[in-house]
Short mmCIF file of C-alpha atoms in Angstrom, two decimals:
data_model
loop_
_atom_site.label_atom_id
_atom_site.label_comp_id
_atom_site.label_asym_id
_atom_site.label_seq_id
_atom_site.Cartn_x
_atom_site.Cartn_y
_atom_site.Cartn_z
CA MET A 1 -2.41 24.69 -27.54
CA ALA A 2 -4.62 23.08 -24.66
CA TRP A 3 -2.61 19.81 -25.39
CA ALA A 4 0.49 21.46 -24.29
CA ALA A 5 -0.61 22.81 -21.28
CA LEU A 6 -1.94 19.33 -20.24
CA LEU A 7 1.11 17.61 -21.31
CA LEU A 8 3.25 19.63 -19.01
CA THR A 9 0.26 19.22 -16.08
CA LEU A 10 0.66 15.39 -16.59
CA LEU A 11 4.66 15.38 -16.81
CA ALA A 12 4.79 17.33 -13.79
CA HIS A 13 2.59 14.90 -11.95
CA CYS A 14 4.72 12.05 -13.09
CA THR A 15 8.00 13.66 -12.18
CA GLY A 16 6.65 14.69 -8.80
CA SER A 17 7.08 18.52 -8.81
CA LEU A 18 3.55 18.72 -7.69
CA ALA A 19 3.30 15.73 -5.44
CA ASN A 20 3.80 16.96 -1.76
CA ILE A 21 2.44 13.86 0.13
CA VAL A 22 4.79 11.05 0.66
CA LEU A 23 3.70 7.47 1.69
CA THR A 24 6.19 5.87 3.90
CA GLN A 25 6.27 2.06 4.45
CA PRO A 26 8.73 0.19 6.07
CA SER A 27 11.28 -1.41 3.89
CA SER A 28 10.69 -4.91 4.87
CA VAL A 29 8.31 -6.93 7.62
CA SER A 30 9.09 -10.71 8.54
CA GLY A 31 6.91 -12.89 10.38
CA SER A 32 6.77 -17.01 10.87
CA PRO A 33 3.91 -18.98 9.39
CA GLY A 34 0.76 -18.85 11.58
CA GLN A 35 2.07 -15.29 13.13
CA LYS A 36 0.12 -12.18 12.74
CA VAL A 37 2.04 -9.49 11.01
CA THR A 38 1.10 -5.53 10.38
CA LEU A 39 2.43 -3.26 7.44
CA SER A 40 2.20 0.30 7.85
CA CYS A 41 1.71 3.31 5.70
CA THR A 42 2.15 6.72 6.87
CA ARG A 43 1.20 9.83 5.41
CA SER A 44 3.51 12.56 5.42
CA SER A 45 1.01 15.52 5.34
CA GLY A 46 -2.67 16.15 5.20
CA ASP A 47 -5.29 13.75 6.50
CA ILE A 48 -5.06 9.99 6.06
CA GLY A 49 -8.64 9.81 5.78
CA SER A 50 -9.14 12.18 3.20
CA ARG A 51 -8.54 9.62 0.58
CA TYR A 52 -8.89 6.20 0.11
CA VAL A 53 -6.10 3.84 0.81
CA ASN A 54 -5.35 0.49 -1.43
CA TRP A 55 -2.92 -1.98 -0.84
CA TYR A 56 -1.47 -4.41 -3.54
CA GLN A 57 0.44 -7.56 -3.46
CA GLN A 58 2.91 -8.39 -5.84
CA ARG A 59 4.50 -11.83 -6.02
CA PRO A 60 7.84 -12.47 -7.87
CA GLY A 61 6.94 -12.82 -11.48
CA SER A 62 3.60 -11.63 -11.44
CA ALA A 63 1.48 -8.35 -11.81
CA PRO A 64 0.35 -6.37 -8.50
CA SER A 65 -3.21 -7.56 -7.44
CA THR A 66 -5.26 -5.65 -4.89
CA VAL A 67 -5.89 -6.98 -1.54
CA ILE A 68 -7.32 -4.26 0.00
CA TYR A 69 -9.25 -1.24 -1.49
CA ALA A 70 -11.11 1.50 -0.07
CA ASP A 71 -9.18 1.42 3.59
CA ASP A 72 -10.68 -1.87 4.33
CA GLU A 73 -12.58 -3.53 1.67
CA ARG A 74 -11.41 -7.15 0.06
CA PRO A 75 -11.75 -8.00 -3.15
CA SER A 76 -13.68 -10.93 -4.07
CA GLY A 77 -11.21 -14.23 -3.61
CA VAL A 78 -8.85 -12.30 -0.98
CA PRO A 79 -8.80 -14.24 2.16
CA ASP A 80 -10.32 -12.89 5.36
CA ARG A 81 -6.73 -13.00 6.98
CA PHE A 82 -6.18 -9.58 5.26
CA SER A 83 -7.70 -6.84 6.73
CA GLY A 84 -7.09 -2.97 6.31
CA SER A 85 -7.65 -0.07 8.50
CA ILE A 86 -6.96 3.66 8.90
CA ASP A 87 -5.38 5.43 12.33
CA SER A 88 -6.18 9.10 12.39
CA SER A 89 -3.92 9.44 15.57
CA SER A 90 -0.71 8.34 13.74
CA ASN A 91 -1.82 9.56 10.32
CA SER A 92 -1.55 6.02 8.77
CA ALA A 93 -2.94 3.05 7.11
CA SER A 94 -2.55 -0.65 8.15
CA LEU A 95 -2.52 -4.13 6.28
CA THR A 96 -2.79 -6.84 8.85
CA ILE A 97 -2.03 -10.41 7.70
CA SER A 98 -3.16 -12.80 10.22
CA ALA A 99 -2.20 -16.40 10.35
CA LEU A 100 0.71 -15.52 7.91
CA GLN A 101 1.55 -18.27 5.08
CA SER A 102 4.68 -18.80 3.14
CA GLU A 103 2.50 -17.77 0.06
CA ASP A 104 2.01 -14.32 1.51
CA GLU A 105 5.67 -13.50 0.79
CA ALA A 106 5.44 -10.80 -1.72
CA ASP A 107 5.93 -7.04 -2.03
CA TYR A 108 3.11 -5.01 -0.94
CA TYR A 109 2.26 -1.75 -2.04
CA CYS A 110 0.10 1.09 -0.22
CA GLN A 111 -1.39 3.77 -2.48
CA SER A 112 -3.43 6.67 -2.15
CA TYR A 113 -5.11 8.61 -4.80
CA ASP A 114 -2.58 11.50 -5.95
CA ASP A 115 -0.08 10.10 -3.55
CA SER A 116 2.96 8.38 -4.27
CA TYR A 117 3.47 4.59 -4.15
CA ASN A 118 6.01 2.85 -1.83
CA HIS A 119 6.33 -0.67 -0.42
CA THR A 120 7.24 -3.08 1.99
CA VAL A 121 8.87 -6.53 1.16
CA LEU A 122 7.19 -9.14 3.52
CA GLN A 123 9.51 -12.19 4.24
CA THR A 124 7.99 -15.54 5.96
CA MET A 125 10.54 -17.27 7.89
CA GLY A 126 11.03 -21.03 8.35
CA LYS A 127 10.23 -22.23 4.75
#
């Protein structure tokens, strides 16, 4: 019987009936090669600093990969052009990409523990 309660709890989480927090990103951001772009991720309620924010990049036809974890940490192999930050005053996280390159064109997802996923499409112009 305990497994049934666990299953119902998991289903409730998956369907969103227990999720009150939403992470909102702009639907798209664009920039030209060499420019700096910033993608925002605003938390609907609660403190953005209460949970780490992670950022994922998904190029067409590929699985998502982590570009920023724990708010501002870069995994090995991710260029230092990528940086993450938290702004408590706007209750948002940001992913900044400096010296934009055409290969940066991808979907970018912000994620925070127990929160919903959302994403921004980054387009580079002048390819």
